[in-house]
Amino acid sequence: MTAATKEHEPNGAYGPMRRKEDARFIRGCGTFVDDIQLPGMLHGAILRSPLAHARITSIDTLAAEGHPKVKAVITGQTLAELGLAWMPTMSQDVQAVLATDKVRFQGQEVAFVVAEDRYAARDALELIDVSYEPLPPVVDAHRALDPDAPLIRDDIAGQTDNRIFDWAAGDRARTDEIFAAADVTVAQDMLYPRVHPAPLETCGTIADMDKVSGKLTVWSTSQAPHAHRTLYALVTGLPEHKIRIISPDIGGGFGNKVGIYPGYICAIVGSILTGKPVKWMEDRSENLMSTSFARDYHMHGEIAATKEGKILGLRVKVLADHGAFNGAAQPTKFPAGFFGVFTGSYDLRTAHCEITGVYTNKAPGGVAYSCSFRVTEAVYLVERMVDVLARELGIDPAELRMKNLLRPAQFPYTSATGWEYDSGDYPRALRLAMDIAGYPELRREQAEQRARPGPQPGHPGTLMGIGMSFFTEAVGAGPRAHMDILGLGMADGADLRVHPTGKAVLAISVQTQGQGHETTFAQIVAQELGISPDDVEVVHGDTDRTPFGLGTYGSRSTPVSGAATAVVARKVRERARIVAAAMLEAAAEDLEWADGRWQVRGDPDKGKNIAEIAMAAHSGLELPDGVEGHLDATTVYNPPNLTYPFGAYICVVDVDPGTGRVRVRRFIAVDDCGVRINPMIVEGQVHGGLADGLGMALMQVIAFDPEGNCLGGSFMDYLLPTSMECPSWELGTTVTPSPHHPIGAKGVGESATVGSPAAVVNAVIDALAPYGVRHADMPLTPAAVWRAIQGRPLRSDLAIT
Amino acid sequence: MQITMSVNDTEYSAEVEPRLLLIHFIRDNLGLTGSHWGCDTSNCGACVVWLDETPVKSCTVFAAMADGHRVRTVEGLERGGELDPVQQGFTECHGLQCGFCTPAMMMTARWLLDNNPDPSAGEIREALSGQICRCTGYENIVRSIRWAAEHEAADRAGAPGEFGDSVQEAAG
């Protein structure tokens, strides 16, 4: 901890700094996948299933093949002949690339057309004739395990029902004991509905197979280019060194661009078959209906406490709807992601959760949308349960939280389910949030409003609600002994080259989708080497030019690659020390690093900076035996633990009881992500996450009708927050460095998305307290709020009320 | 069909299908890829360009409808090698992250400031309400446009001055 604070002097390279990448974006000069045009490039389009569950009896592609601009039509049959009809998912399941036997969700990929332009490709889809024999769909997750439920995955040998996994964590017997003896226990069912990350740029790819060299180049909207390369090698049998993945500028990811989608494989096959580059970009409906959804956790929570409000234990049962294929991307040992951190920020003696994953006739996915591998669901569960308990006990939710939060002296803290929290000062963060909010005044205002006749049930007027959440995140996966994606350990490399004039090039494995890596990672190198961030070029997004690593998701860039960057820069600095010693004719151990240079201890006039040392390292200067020239270094960082950022959020809403409309009046967010490399970027990430959370709490849902028709297939149906719904965010900061991270930093990209939905929902439920409403599921649309007021809550995952 | 239009003060003529969308014409035919496509349904506004003097969602305009008109895109914001104050504001106030919505946001912002040189935060939010940003939560976009408004006001007054909360360069 002390090392971290010492490293982070405010006058160093850390601090707000304009982003290097802005120069191209503000001029419209970014390069997104769809911006790329290659000579002779063809365009692909996918024919999708209109039905949620049906057997394919025939596919007639003759007319499409006859279209003058069509170059190829690919079906599951074509792929089966190549052994590519099915591909592995990132969760030990398989997924159909193009359906051969059945379609298992509406929007599933059935055929792929390659044509001269994107309009012709779409025209030709209309010419393909597919005959379906409809089958009863499984839409309601709660019915998926009924004895008479239709079997979705009859392709898997030995699969007799729709169960994917059963997973549990914690001590069941001990938890049951505590619950049996507790003064107070409260239970609540809640749904974290299916949502979609919906980055503004949809997913897409350009595949270019060079027949002569046998090299496949893939430009892709990928958050994890190296993982994609390895997976393509495993799926297609192409040698890995003959595959190059380029992730150019990416228009937002949020987890949507972690997985490999059938369209990517089809574009590759299309390029192999036609000998031309093939571009495939999905449209918005395809994006919303077929690529990684998130959440869909049906949770039953129970909380036990003393009558004074000391929380004793938590017990949770989850039904997890994974859709038709288990396409979640998560470490092998964690089928429910990191849901195991559901004890949250509190000092609980015991906890137990059991999770059952089921197949339904819906799009696959699961871990996406800035969820930190299901920490989102876990935080929502515990933060709603604490509010439910507060209501039961008649204690203010802030007071209840303050009473139960972990204390600074308890860190490092091992939770009841075995997670080791690295560092934290929780009460300080909560106090700061309450100070910024003016919490007592807000409660006073609310009490006065409730005392007036206006906002009472049956009367017009607004209902003020105040909600809070306190979250602990678990990010930066992760220790390779425990965490992997398809057997690939979650360690990331970094290469740092220092040119003779002292300018540096850093190559990293993670992939920005707007996080500003070209700036922040340059700042880390600059801080370590005493040079300007402007003198550091960051290379990323190209597997031919960067070291192997698992990519950017789960807020892992700074915890893992940020650490790798600091470590590799320190290796360079140590090499520089030896060279400096030769230059200064001193012993290396007599040098100290100060003011951004190596200098003789006690004689600050004798020193050399990195530029001077780099030139000498490339010169004829005689170096000690065994010391190579140059300063370049490389490293692989295997994180010893996750990092645990945390924060306290307070939301103030005004609800119109006549219409159910919720207006977010204020939102206060105090985040502690350890040392901040570029606070401007951190705050921007928090802003974005807060908007996400507000959207999920109030607007966003991918719902289905009883036939399995997706009801969220466009931005007219899947509502995202605009500038009108978002308040002016009020932020606060505390800094508790991570003790095990080289610069004391923690991940932050998903903190606000994880922490904010519970604060918004708690605020709305608080507003509805006069009506006796204890819970209502997200999204709290006007209809949902109005129904909750009427005592008839809406079921938001299905168009069934 | 044959169409002719001026895009960023350059005349273009092309033979196009009547159904070709303006956004595809601008991006694929002219190679001006700063304007983006995002949703098909006129909800996201990533495709906003100016048709004559008015911002339009170019995914919902046929190229043929722009025949004989002037189009202005993000590539036409910079004048004589000088960034538009709106462009400066976005980088000063961190008004962008992934950069995908940014060009269209800036086109709307330019239009707003041309019509209302001193907009309040509420007026800015209203002007942007037909566009979606998934990264910024809008706050820094509002600040960016305010930065541009203040900068332009100071320029009009002829006094170089303090321009809002611009980001300081970190010392190297």
Short mmCIF file of N, CA, C and O in Angstrom, two decimals, chain A residues 86 93-94 101-102 104 152-157 159 325:
data_model
loop_
_atom_site.label_atom_id
_atom_site.label_comp_id
_atom_site.label_asym_id
_atom_site.label_seq_id
_atom_site.Cartn_x
_atom_site.Cartn_y
_atom_site.Cartn_z
N TRP A 86 -21.00 -26.49 -36.07
CA TRP A 86 -21.09 -26.15 -34.64
C TRP A 86 -19.75 -25.58 -34.20
O TRP A 86 -18.70 -25.96 -34.69
N ASP A 93 -19.84 -25.42 -23.90
CA ASP A 93 -21.00 -25.89 -24.65
C ASP A 93 -20.66 -25.74 -26.13
O ASP A 93 -19.54 -25.32 -26.48
N VAL A 94 -21.59 -26.12 -26.99
CA VAL A 94 -21.43 -25.84 -28.41
C VAL A 94 -22.62 -25.00 -28.86
O VAL A 94 -23.68 -25.03 -28.24
N ASP A 101 -30.27 -28.85 -37.77
CA ASP A 101 -31.36 -29.72 -37.35
C ASP A 101 -32.60 -28.93 -36.93
O ASP A 101 -33.68 -29.09 -37.47
N LYS A 102 -32.39 -28.06 -35.96
CA LYS A 102 -33.49 -27.28 -35.41
C LYS A 102 -33.03 -25.83 -35.29
O LYS A 102 -31.83 -25.56 -35.19
N ARG A 104 -33.38 -22.85 -32.45
CA ARG A 104 -33.64 -22.89 -31.01
C ARG A 104 -33.92 -21.51 -30.40
O ARG A 104 -34.14 -21.40 -29.21
N ILE A 152 -34.83 -28.84 -25.44
CA ILE A 152 -34.24 -27.91 -26.42
C ILE A 152 -32.97 -28.49 -27.02
O ILE A 152 -32.77 -28.47 -28.23
N ARG A 153 -32.11 -29.04 -26.18
CA ARG A 153 -30.79 -29.46 -26.66
C ARG A 153 -30.73 -30.97 -26.89
O ARG A 153 -29.96 -31.69 -26.24
N ASP A 154 -31.53 -31.43 -27.84
CA ASP A 154 -31.49 -32.85 -28.20
C ASP A 154 -30.23 -33.17 -29.01
O ASP A 154 -29.98 -34.32 -29.34
N ASP A 155 -29.43 -32.14 -29.32
CA ASP A 155 -28.17 -32.40 -30.03
C ASP A 155 -27.09 -32.93 -29.09
O ASP A 155 -26.08 -33.46 -29.54
N ILE A 156 -27.28 -32.74 -27.77
CA ILE A 156 -26.24 -33.15 -26.81
C ILE A 156 -26.55 -34.56 -26.34
O ILE A 156 -27.61 -34.82 -25.77
N ALA A 157 -25.61 -35.47 -26.57
CA ALA A 157 -25.81 -36.86 -26.16
C ALA A 157 -26.03 -36.94 -24.66
O ALA A 157 -25.28 -36.34 -23.89
N GLN A 159 -28.36 -35.61 -22.87
CA GLN A 159 -29.12 -34.50 -22.27
C GLN A 159 -30.60 -34.86 -22.28
O GLN A 159 -31.19 -35.06 -23.35
N PHE A 325 -28.13 -21.78 -26.05
CA PHE A 325 -26.78 -22.34 -25.96
C PHE A 325 -26.11 -21.66 -24.79
O PHE A 325 -26.35 -20.48 -24.55
#
